[in-house]
Structure formats: C-alpha cells, structure tokens
mmCIF file of N, CA and C in Angstrom:
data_model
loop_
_atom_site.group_PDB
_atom_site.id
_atom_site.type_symbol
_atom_site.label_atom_id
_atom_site.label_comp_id
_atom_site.label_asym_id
_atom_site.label_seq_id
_atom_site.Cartn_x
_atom_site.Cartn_y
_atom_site.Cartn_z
ATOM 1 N N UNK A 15 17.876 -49.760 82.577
ATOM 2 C CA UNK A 15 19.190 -49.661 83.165
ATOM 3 C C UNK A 15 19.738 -48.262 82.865
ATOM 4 N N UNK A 16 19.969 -47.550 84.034
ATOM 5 C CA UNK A 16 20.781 -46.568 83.566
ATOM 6 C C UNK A 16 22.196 -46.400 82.588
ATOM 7 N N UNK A 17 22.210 -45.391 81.804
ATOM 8 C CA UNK A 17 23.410 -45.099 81.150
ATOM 9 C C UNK A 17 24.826 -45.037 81.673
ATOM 10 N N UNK A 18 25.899 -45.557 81.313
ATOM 11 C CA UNK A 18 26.977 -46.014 82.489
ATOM 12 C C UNK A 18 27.582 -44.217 81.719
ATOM 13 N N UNK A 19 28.371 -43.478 82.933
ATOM 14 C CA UNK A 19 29.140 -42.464 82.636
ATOM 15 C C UNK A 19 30.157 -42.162 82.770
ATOM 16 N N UNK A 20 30.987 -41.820 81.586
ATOM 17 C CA UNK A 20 32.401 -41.671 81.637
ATOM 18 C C UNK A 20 32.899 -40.909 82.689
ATOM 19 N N UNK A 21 34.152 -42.227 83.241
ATOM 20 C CA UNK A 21 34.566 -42.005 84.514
ATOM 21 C C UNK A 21 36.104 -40.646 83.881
ATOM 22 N N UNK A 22 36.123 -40.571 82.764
ATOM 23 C CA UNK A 22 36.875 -39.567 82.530
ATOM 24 C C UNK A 22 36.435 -38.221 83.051
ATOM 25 N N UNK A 23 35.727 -37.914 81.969
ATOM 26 C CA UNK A 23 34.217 -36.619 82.134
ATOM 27 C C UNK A 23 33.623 -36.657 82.998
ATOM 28 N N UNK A 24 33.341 -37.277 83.232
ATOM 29 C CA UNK A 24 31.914 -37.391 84.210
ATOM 30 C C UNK A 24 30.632 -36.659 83.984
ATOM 31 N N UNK A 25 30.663 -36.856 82.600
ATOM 32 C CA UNK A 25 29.168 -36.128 81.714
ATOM 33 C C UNK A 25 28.611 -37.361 81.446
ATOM 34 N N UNK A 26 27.142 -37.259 81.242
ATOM 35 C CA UNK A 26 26.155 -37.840 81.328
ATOM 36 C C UNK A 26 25.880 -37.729 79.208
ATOM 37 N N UNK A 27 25.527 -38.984 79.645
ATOM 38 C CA UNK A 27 25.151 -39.375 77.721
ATOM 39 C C UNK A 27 24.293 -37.922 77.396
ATOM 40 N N UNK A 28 24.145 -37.678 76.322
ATOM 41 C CA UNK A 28 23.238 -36.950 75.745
ATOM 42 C C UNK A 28 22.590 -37.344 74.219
ATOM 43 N N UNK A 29 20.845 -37.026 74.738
ATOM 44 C CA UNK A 29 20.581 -37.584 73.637
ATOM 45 C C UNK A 29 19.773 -36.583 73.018
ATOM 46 N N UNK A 30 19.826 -35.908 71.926
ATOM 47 C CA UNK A 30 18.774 -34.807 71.037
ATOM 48 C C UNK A 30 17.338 -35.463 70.419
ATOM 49 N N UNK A 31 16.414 -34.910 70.798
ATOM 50 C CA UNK A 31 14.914 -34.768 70.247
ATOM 51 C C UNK A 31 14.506 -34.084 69.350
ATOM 52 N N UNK A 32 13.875 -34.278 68.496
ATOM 53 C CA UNK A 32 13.293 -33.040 68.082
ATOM 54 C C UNK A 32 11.901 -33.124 67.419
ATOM 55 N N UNK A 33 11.290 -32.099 68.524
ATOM 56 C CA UNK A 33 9.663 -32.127 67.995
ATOM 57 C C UNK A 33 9.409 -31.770 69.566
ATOM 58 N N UNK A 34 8.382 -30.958 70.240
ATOM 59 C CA UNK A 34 8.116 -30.384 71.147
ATOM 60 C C UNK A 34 6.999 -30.928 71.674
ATOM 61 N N UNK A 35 5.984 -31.904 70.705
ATOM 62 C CA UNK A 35 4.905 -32.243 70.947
ATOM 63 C C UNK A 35 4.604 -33.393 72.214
ATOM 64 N N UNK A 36 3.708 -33.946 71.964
ATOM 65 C CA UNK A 36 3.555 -34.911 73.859
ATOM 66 C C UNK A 36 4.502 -35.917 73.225
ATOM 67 N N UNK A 37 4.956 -36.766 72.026
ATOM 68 C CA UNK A 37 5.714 -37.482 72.277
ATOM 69 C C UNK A 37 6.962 -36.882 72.407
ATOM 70 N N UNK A 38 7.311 -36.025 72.094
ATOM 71 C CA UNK A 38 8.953 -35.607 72.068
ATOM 72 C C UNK A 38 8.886 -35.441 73.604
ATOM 73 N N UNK A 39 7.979 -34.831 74.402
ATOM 74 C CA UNK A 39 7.911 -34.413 75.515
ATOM 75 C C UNK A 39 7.758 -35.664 76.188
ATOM 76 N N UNK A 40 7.113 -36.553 76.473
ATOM 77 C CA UNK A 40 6.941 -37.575 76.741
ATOM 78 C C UNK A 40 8.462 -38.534 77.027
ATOM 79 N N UNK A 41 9.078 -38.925 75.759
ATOM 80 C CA UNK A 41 10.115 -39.482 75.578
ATOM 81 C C UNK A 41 11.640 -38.476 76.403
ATOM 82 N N UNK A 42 11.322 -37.355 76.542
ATOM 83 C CA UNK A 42 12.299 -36.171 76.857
ATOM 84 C C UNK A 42 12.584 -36.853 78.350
ATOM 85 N N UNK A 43 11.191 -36.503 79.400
ATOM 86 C CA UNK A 43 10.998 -37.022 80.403
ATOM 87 C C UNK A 43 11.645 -38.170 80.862
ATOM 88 N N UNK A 44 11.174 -39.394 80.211
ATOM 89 C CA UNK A 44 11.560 -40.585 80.256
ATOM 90 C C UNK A 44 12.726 -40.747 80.369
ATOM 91 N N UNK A 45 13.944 -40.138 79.312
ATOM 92 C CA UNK A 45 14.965 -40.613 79.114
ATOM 93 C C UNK A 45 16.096 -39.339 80.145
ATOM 94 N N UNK A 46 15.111 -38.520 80.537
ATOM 95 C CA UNK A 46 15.850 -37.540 82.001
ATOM 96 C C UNK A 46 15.947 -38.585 83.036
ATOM 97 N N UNK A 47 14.897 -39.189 83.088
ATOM 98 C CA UNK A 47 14.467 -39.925 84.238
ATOM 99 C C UNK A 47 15.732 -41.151 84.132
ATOM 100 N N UNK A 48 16.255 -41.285 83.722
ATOM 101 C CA UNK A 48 16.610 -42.735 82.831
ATOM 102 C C UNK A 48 18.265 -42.082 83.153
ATOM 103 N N UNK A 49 18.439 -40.987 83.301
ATOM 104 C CA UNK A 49 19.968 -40.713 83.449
ATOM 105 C C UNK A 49 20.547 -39.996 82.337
ATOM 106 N N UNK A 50 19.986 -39.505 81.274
ATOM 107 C CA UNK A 50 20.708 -38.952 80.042
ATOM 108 C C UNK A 50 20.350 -37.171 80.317
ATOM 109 N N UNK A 51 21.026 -37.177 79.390
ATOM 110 C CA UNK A 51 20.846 -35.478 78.993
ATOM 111 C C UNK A 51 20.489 -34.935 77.980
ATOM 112 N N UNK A 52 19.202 -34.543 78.107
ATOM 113 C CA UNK A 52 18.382 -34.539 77.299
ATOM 114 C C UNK A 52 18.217 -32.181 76.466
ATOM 115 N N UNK A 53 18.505 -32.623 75.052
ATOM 116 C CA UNK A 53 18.259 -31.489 74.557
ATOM 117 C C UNK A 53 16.972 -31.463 73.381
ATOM 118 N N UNK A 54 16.043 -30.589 73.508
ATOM 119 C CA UNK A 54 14.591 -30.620 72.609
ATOM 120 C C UNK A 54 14.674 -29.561 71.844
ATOM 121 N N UNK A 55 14.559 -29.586 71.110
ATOM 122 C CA UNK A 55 14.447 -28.925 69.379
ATOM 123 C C UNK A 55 12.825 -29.025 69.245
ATOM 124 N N UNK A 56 12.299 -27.848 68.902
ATOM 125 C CA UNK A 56 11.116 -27.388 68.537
ATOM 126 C C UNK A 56 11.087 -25.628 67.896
ATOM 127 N N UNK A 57 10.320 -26.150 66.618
ATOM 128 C CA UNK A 57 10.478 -24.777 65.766
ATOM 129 C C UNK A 57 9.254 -23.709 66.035
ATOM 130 N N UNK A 58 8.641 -24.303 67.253
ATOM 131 C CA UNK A 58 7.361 -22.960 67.438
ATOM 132 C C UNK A 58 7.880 -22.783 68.539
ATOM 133 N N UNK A 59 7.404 -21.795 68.913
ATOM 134 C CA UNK A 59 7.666 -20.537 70.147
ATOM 135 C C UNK A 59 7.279 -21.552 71.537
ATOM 136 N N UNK A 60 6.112 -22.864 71.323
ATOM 137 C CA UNK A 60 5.922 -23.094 72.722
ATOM 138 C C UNK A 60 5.687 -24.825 72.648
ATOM 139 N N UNK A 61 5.436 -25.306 72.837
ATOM 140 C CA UNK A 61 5.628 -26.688 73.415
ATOM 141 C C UNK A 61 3.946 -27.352 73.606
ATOM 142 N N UNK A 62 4.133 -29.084 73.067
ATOM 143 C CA UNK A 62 2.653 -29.445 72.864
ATOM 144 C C UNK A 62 1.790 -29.935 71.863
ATOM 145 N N UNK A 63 2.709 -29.559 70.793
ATOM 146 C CA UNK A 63 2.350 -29.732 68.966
ATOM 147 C C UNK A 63 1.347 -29.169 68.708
ATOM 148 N N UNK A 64 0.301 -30.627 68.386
ATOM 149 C CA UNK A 64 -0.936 -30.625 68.171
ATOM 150 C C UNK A 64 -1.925 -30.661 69.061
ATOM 151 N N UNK A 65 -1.567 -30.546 70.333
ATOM 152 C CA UNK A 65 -2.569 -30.869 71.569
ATOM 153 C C UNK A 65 -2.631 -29.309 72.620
ATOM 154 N N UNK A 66 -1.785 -28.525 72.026
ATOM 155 C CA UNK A 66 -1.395 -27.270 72.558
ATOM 156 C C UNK A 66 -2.943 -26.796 72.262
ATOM 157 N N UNK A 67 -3.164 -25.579 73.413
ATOM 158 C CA UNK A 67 -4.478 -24.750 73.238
ATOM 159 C C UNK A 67 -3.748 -23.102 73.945
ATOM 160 N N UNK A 68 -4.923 -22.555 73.127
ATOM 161 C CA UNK A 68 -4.206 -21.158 73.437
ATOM 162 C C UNK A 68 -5.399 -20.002 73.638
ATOM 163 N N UNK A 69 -5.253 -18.785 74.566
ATOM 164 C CA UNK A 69 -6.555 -18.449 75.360
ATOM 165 C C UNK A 69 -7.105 -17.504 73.960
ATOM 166 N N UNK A 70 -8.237 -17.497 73.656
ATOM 167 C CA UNK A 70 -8.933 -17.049 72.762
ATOM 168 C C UNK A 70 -9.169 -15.829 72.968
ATOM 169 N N UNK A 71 -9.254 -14.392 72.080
ATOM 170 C CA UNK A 71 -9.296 -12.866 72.814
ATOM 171 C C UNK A 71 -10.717 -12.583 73.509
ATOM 172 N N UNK A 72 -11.778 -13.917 72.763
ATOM 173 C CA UNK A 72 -13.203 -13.531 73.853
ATOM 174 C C UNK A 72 -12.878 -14.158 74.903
ATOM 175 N N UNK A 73 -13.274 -13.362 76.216
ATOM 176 C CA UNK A 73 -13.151 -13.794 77.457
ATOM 177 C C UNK A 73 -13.574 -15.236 78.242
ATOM 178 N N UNK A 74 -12.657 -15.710 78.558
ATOM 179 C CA UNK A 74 -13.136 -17.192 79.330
ATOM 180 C C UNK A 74 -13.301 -18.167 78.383
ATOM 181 N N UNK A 75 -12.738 -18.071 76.925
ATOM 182 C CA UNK A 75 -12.272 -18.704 76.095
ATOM 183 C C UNK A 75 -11.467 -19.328 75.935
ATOM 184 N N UNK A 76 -11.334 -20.873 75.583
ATOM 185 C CA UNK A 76 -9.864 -21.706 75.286
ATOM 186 C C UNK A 76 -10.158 -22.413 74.194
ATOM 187 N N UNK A 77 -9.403 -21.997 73.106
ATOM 188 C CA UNK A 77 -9.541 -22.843 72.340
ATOM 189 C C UNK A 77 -8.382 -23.884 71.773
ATOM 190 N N UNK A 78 -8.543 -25.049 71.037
ATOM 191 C CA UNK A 78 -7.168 -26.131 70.987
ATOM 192 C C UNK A 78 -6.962 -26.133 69.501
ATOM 193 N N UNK A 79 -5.765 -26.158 69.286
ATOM 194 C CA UNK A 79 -5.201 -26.174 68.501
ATOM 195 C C UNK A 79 -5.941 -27.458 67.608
ATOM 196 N N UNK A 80 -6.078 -28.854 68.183
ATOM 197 C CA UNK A 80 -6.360 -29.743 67.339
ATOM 198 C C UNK A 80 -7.427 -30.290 68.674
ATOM 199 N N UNK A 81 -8.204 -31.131 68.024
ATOM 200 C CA UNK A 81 -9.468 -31.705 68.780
ATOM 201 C C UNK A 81 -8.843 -32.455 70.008
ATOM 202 N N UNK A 82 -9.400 -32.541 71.318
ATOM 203 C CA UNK A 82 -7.969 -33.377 72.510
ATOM 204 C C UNK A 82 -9.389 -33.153 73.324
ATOM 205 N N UNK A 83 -9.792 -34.914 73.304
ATOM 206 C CA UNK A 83 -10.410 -34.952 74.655
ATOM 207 C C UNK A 83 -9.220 -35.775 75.431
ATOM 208 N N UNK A 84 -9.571 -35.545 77.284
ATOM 209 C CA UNK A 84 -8.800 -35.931 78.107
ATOM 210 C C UNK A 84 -9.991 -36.382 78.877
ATOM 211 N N UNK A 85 -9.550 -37.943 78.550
ATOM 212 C CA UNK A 85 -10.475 -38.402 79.764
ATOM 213 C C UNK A 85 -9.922 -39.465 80.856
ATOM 214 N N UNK A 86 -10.824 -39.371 81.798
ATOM 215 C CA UNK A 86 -10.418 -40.359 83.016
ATOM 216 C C UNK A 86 -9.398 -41.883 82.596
ATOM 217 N N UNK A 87 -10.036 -42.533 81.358
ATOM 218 C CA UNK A 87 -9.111 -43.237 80.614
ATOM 219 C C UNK A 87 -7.726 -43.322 80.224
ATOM 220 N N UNK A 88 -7.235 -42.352 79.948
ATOM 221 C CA UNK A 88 -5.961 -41.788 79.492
ATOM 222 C C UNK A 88 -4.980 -41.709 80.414
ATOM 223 N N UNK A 89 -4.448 -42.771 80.598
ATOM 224 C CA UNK A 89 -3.750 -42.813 82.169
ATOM 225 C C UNK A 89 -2.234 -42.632 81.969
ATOM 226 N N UNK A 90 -1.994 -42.845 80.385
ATOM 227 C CA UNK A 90 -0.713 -43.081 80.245
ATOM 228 C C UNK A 90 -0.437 -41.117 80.199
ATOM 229 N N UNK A 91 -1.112 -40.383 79.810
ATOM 230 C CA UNK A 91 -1.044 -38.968 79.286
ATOM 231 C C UNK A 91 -1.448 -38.099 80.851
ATOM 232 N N UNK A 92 -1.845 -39.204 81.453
ATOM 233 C CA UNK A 92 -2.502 -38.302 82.788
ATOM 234 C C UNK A 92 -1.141 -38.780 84.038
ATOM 235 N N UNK A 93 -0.869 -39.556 83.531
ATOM 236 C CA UNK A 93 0.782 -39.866 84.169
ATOM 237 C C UNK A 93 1.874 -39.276 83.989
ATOM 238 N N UNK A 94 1.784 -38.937 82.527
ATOM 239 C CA UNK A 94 2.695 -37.723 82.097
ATOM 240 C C UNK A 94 2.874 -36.442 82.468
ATOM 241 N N UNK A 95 1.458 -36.308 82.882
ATOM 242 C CA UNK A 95 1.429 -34.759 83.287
ATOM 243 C C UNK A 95 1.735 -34.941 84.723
ATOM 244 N N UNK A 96 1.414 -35.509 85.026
ATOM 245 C CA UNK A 96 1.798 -35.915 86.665
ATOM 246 C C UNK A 96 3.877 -36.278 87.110
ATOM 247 N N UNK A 97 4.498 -37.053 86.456
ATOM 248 C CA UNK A 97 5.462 -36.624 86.127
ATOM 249 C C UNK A 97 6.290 -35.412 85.908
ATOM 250 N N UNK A 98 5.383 -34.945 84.625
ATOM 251 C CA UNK A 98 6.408 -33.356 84.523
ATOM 252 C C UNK A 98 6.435 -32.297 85.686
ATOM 253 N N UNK A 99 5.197 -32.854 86.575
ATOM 254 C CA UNK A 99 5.086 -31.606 87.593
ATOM 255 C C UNK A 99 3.794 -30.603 86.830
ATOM 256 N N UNK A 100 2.922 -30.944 85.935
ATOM 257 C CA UNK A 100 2.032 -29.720 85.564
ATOM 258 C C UNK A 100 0.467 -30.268 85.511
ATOM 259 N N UNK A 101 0.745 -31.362 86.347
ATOM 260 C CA UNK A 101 -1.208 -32.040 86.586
ATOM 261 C C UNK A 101 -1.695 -30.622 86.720
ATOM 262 N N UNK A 102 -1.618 -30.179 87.890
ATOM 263 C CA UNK A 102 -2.486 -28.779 88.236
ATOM 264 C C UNK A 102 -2.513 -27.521 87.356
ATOM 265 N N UNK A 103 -1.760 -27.664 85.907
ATOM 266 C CA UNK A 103 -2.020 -26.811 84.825
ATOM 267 C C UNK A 103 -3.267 -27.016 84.044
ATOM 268 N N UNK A 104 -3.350 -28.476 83.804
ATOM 269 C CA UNK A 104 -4.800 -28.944 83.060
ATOM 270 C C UNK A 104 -6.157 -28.553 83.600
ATOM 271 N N UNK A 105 -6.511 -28.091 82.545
ATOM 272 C CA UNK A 105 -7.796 -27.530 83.275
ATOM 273 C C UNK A 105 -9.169 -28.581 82.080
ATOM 274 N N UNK A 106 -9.645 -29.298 83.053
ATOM 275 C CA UNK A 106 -10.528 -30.476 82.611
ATOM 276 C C UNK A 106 -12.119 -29.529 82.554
ATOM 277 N N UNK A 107 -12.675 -29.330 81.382
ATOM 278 C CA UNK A 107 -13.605 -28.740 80.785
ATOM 279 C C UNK A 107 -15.056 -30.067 80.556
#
C-alpha cells in the first residue's frame, strides 16, 4: 500500500538507508517504487559494496571486489537490475 501524504505539505514520507550495497540498493528501489523518498548514505566513492568490480590497469581486465557469480538462477538480482534500468551494464563473463 502506498504511503498516504500530507495533504498539508504535500511531501512524500522519507525514509534514510544506509549502506550502498545490493541490499541498500535493492530496498532503495523498492521503497521509491512504493511512494517514499528515498535518501542513501554510503561511505565509498561508488555504489555495490561487496559485489562492486572495478577495471583492472591490464587491459580487458575486470576484476571484483568479492567473488559474484551471476547466474541464469538469480532472478531476484537479475530483476533488480532490470528495474534500476542497468540490465545492459552487466557484462556476463
């Protein structure tokens, strides 16, 4: 059920996160979707936690931050990305 909004204001609930990783990101989504207003707190420069990968200086290199297979299985994480708008960022190795 959506969040009912003050007919005073007419601002939208807000709710704070904090942690940048797929669940903070995950839950961020959700609760945009859901009608709130959503602010994310994360103390590194980029977004992803432990599942973040970053391009390695040898060429045609990617390496991940923490071990992350993505497989055909993973529907709930492959929905997510599909959601945020960044399926076509993943690059399936």
């Amino acid at each position: 059920m959506p969040p009912s909004i003050d007919p005073n204001t007419t601002k939208l609930p807000t709710v704070a996160i904090a942690g940048g990783g797929l669940a903070g990101l995950a839950a961020g989504c959700a609760l945009a979707e859901a009608g709130f207003r959503v602010t994310l707190f994360e103390r590194r420069p980029y977004l992803g936690g432990r599942a973040s990968s970053y391009q390695h200086p040898v060429p045609a290199k990617l390496s991940t931050i923490a071990s992350m297979f993505l497989l055909g299985c993973c529907t709930n994480l492959l929905d997510f990305y599909r959601r945020a708008g960044v399926q076509d960022k993943i690059r399936l190795v």
